Tab-separated table of C-alpha atoms and ligand atoms in Angstrom:
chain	number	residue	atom	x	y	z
A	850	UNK	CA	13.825	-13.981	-14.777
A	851	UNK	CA	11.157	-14.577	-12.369
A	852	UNK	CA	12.639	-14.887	-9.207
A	853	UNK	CA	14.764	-12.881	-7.884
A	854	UNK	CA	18.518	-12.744	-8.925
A	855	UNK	CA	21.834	-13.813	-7.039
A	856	UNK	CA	24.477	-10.832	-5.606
A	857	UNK	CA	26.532	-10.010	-6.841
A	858	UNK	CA	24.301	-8.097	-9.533
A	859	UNK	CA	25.412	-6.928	-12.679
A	860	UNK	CA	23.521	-3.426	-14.440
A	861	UNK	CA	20.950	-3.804	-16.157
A	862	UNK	CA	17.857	-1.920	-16.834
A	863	UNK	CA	14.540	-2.493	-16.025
A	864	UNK	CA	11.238	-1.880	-18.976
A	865	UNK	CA	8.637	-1.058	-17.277
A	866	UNK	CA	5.016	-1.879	-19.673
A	867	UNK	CA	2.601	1.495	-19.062
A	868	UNK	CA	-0.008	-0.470	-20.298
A	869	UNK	CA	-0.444	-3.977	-17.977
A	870	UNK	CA	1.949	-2.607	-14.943
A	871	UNK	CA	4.896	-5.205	-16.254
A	872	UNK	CA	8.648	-5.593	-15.488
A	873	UNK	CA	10.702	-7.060	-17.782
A	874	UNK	CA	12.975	-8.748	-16.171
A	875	UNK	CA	10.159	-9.373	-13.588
A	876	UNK	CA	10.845	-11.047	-9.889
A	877	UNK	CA	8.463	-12.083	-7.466
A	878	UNK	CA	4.567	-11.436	-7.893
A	879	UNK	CA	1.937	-11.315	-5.557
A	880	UNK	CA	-1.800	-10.697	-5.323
A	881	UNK	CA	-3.955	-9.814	-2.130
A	882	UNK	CA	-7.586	-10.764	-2.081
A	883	UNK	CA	-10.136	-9.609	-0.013
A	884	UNK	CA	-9.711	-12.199	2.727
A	885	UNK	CA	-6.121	-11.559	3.079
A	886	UNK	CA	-6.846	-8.150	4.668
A	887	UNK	CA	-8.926	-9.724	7.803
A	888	UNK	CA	-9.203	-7.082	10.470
A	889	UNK	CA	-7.763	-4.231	8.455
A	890	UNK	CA	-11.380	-2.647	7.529
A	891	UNK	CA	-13.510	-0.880	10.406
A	892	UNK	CA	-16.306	-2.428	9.054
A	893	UNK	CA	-15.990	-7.052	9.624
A	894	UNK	CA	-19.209	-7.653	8.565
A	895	UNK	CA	-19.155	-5.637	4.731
A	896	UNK	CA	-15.388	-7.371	5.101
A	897	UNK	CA	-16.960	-10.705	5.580
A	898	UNK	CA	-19.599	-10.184	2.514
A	899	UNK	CA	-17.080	-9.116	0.313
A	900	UNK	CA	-15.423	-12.406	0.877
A	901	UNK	CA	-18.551	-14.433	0.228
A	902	UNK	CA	-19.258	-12.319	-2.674
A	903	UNK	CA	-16.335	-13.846	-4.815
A	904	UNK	CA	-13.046	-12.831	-2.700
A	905	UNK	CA	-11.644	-10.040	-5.106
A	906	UNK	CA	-8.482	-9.163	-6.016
A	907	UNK	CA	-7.641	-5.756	-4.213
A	908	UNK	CA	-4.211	-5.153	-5.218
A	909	UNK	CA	-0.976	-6.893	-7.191
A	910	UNK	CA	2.967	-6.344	-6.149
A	911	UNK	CA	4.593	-6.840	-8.956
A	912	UNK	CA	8.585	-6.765	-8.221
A	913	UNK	CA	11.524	-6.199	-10.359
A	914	UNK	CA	14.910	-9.436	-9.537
A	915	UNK	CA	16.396	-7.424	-6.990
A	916	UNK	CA	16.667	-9.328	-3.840
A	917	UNK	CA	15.793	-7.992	-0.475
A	918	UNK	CA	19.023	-8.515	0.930
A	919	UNK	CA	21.620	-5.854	2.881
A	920	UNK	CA	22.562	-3.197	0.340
A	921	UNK	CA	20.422	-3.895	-2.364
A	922	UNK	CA	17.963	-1.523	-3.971
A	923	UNK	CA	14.644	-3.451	-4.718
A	924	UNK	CA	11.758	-1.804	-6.263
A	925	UNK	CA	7.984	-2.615	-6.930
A	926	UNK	CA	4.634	-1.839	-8.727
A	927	UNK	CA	1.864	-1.881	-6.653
A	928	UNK	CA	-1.574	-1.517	-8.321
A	929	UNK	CA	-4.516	-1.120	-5.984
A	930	UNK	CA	-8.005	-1.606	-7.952
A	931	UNK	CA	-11.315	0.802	-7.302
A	932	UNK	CA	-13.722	0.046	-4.503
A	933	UNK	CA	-14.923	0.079	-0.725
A	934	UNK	CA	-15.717	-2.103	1.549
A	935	UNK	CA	-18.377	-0.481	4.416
A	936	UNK	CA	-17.022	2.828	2.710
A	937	UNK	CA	-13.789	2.383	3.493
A	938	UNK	CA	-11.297	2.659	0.454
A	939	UNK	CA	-9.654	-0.574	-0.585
A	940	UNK	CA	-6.339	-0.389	0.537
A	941	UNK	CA	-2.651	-1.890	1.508
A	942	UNK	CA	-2.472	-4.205	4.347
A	943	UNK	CA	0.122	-1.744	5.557
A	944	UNK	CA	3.596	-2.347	7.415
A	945	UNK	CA	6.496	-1.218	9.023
A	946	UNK	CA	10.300	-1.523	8.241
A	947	UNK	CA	11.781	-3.490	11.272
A	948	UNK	CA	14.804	-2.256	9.784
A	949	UNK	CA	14.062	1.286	9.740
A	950	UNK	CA	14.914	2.999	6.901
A	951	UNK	CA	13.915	4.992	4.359
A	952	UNK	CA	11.441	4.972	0.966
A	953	UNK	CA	10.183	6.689	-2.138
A	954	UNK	CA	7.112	5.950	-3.560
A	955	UNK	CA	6.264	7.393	-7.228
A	956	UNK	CA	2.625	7.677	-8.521
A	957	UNK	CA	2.016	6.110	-11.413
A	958	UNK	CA	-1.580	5.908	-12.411
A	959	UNK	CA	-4.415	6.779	-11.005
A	960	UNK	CA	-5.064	8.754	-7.546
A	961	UNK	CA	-4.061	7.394	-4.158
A	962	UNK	CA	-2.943	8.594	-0.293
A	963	UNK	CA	-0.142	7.982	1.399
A	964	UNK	CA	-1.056	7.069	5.319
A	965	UNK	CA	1.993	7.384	7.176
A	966	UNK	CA	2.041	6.900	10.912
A	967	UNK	CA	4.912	6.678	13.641
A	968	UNK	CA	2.588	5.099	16.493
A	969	UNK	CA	1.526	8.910	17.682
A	970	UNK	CA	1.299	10.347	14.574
A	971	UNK	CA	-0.730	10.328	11.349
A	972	UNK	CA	-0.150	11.839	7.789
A	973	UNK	CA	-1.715	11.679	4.593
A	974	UNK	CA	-0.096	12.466	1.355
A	975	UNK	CA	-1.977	13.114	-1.995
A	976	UNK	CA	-0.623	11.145	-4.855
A	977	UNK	CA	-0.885	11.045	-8.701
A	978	UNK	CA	1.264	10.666	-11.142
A	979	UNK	CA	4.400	11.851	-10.980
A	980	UNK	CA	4.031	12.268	-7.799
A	981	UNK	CA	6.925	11.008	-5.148
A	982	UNK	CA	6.227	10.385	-1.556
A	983	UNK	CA	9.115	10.200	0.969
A	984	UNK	CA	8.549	7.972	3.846
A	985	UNK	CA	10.866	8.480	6.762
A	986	UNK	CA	12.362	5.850	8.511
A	987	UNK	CA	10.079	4.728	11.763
A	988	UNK	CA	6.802	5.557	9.999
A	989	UNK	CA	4.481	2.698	8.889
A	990	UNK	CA	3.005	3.272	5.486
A	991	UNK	CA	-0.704	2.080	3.567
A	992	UNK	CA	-1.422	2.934	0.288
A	993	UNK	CA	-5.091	3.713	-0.663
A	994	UNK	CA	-7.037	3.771	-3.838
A	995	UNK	CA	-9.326	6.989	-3.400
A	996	UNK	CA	-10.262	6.992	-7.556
A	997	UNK	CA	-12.362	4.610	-9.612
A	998	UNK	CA	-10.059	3.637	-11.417
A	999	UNK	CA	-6.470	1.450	-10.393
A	1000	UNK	CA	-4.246	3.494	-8.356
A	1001	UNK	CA	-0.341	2.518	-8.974
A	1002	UNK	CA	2.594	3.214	-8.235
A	1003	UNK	CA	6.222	2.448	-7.515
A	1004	UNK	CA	8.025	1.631	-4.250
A	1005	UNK	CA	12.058	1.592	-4.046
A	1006	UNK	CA	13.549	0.879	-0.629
A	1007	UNK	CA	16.434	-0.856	0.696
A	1008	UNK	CA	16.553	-4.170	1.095
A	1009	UNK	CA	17.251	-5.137	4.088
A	1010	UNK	CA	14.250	-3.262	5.545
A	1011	UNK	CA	11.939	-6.036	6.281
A	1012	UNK	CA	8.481	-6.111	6.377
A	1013	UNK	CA	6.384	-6.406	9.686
A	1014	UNK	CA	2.772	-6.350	8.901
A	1015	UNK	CA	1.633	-6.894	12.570
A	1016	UNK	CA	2.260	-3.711	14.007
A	1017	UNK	CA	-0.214	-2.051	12.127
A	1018	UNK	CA	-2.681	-4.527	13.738
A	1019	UNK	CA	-1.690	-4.065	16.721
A	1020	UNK	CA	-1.047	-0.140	16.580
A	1021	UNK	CA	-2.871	0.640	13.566
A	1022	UNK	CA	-3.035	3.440	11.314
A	1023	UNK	CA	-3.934	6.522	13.226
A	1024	UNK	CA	-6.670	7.275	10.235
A	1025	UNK	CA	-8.660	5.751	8.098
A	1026	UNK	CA	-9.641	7.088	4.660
A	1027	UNK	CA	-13.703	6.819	4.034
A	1028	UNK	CA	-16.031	7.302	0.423
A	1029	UNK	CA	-17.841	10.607	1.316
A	1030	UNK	CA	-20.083	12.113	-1.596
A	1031	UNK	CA	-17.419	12.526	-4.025
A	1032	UNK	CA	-14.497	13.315	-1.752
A	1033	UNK	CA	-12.304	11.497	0.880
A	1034	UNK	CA	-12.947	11.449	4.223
A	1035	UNK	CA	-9.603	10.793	6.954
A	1036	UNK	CA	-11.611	9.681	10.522
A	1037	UNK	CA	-9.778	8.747	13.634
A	1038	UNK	CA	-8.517	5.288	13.581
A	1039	UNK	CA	-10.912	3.766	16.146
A	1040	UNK	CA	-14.533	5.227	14.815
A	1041	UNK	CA	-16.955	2.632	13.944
A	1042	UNK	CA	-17.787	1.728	11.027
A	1043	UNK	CA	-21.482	3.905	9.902
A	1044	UNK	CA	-20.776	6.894	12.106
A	1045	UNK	CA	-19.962	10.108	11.241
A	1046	UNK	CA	-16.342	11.478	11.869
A	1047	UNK	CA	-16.234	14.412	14.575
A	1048	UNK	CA	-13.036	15.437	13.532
A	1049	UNK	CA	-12.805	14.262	10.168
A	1050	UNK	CA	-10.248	15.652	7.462
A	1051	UNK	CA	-11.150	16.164	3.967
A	1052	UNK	CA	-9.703	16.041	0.877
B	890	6PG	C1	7.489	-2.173	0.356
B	890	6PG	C2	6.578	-1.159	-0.204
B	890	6PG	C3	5.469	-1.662	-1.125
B	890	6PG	C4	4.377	-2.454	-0.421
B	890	6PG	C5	3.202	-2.750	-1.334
B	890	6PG	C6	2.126	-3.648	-0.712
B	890	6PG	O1	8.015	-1.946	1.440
B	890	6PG	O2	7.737	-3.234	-0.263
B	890	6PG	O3	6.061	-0.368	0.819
B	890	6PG	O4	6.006	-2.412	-2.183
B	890	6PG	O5	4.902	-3.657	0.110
B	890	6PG	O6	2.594	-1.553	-1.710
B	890	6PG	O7	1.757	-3.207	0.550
B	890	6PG	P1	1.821	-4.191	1.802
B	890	6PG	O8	3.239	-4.703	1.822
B	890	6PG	O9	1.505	-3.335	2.978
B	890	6PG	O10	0.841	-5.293	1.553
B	891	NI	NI1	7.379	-0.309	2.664
């Protein structure tokens, strides 16, 4: 199965293969390259070399047949690889449900954040494996790699949720999570790209 199946859906169980983030049965895949995240970074020049510089992958969706229709339960895989661009860790596009409701994430491999934001305010949630976030309805969510090496983990949420991927560009993310040293540094949305973070957070 590839796509994703027909209600009404019978049980069935899902394998899920540790070692090359599979489903089996697998739905819809996707992969986001580096210019499918224009205007997301702080920094549109490193965005712009990056995209010269052979347009890489920055993360995979990897979904299991259940439809995103009313009642359904889908889940994916999300695998976001290492890197920055202008220091910024490579990340989610981000969205909103317009549907609000509800999700779980579940950390899977490697070490992410959790950006949540509800248009006034920001959190940040650590996660590893084993890990489950909870993101409330009304909050839009990014995922972030802050490791070196992939960062996944599993979404489940309903299906009728929707996606809306231009509110975060036009209210953004309330933070932004920056390579500092060896540690992670969460800077208001709007500073520039190069400057130091007055009020920044560490983690
Ligand atoms: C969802 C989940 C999750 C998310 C991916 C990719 O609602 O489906 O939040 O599966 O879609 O991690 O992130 P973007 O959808 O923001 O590109
Ligand atoms: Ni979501």
């Amino acid at each position: 199965m590839s796509t994703s199946a027909t209600p009404p859906l019978q049980p069935f169980a899902i394998r899920f293969g540790a070692d090359n983030a599979t489903l089996e049965p697998q739905g819809p895949t996707l992969q986001r390259r580096m210019s499918d995240l224009e205007g997301l970074f702080a920094d549109r020049r490193a965005w712009e070399q990056a995209v010269a510089d052979g347009d890489p992958v920055v993360y995979t969706v990897v979904s299991s047949p259940v439809p995103e229709t009313a009642r359904e339960l889908p889940q994916s895989i999300t695998t976001i690889f290492p890197g920055d661009t202008g220091g910024e860790f490579w990340m989610t596009k981000g969205h909103q449900h317009p549907d609000p409701q509800g999700e779980i994430y579940l950390g899977l491999e490697g070490h992410g954040g959790l950006l949540l934001f509800d248009g006034e305010r920001a959190e940040w949630l650590d996660i590893s494996p084993g890990v489950i976030g909870y993101i409330p309805p009304g909050w839009a969510h990014r995922s972030v790699n802050v490791g070196d090496e992939p960062y996944r983990f599993l979404a489940v949420y309903p299906g009728s949720a929707g996606h809306d991927y231009g509110w975060v560009l036009t209210h953004g993310m309330g933070l932004r999570a920056r390579r500092s040293a060896d540690r992670v540094e969460l800077v208001p949305f709007g500073t520039p790209a190069g400057t130091a973070g007055p009020t920044a957070r560490s983690h």
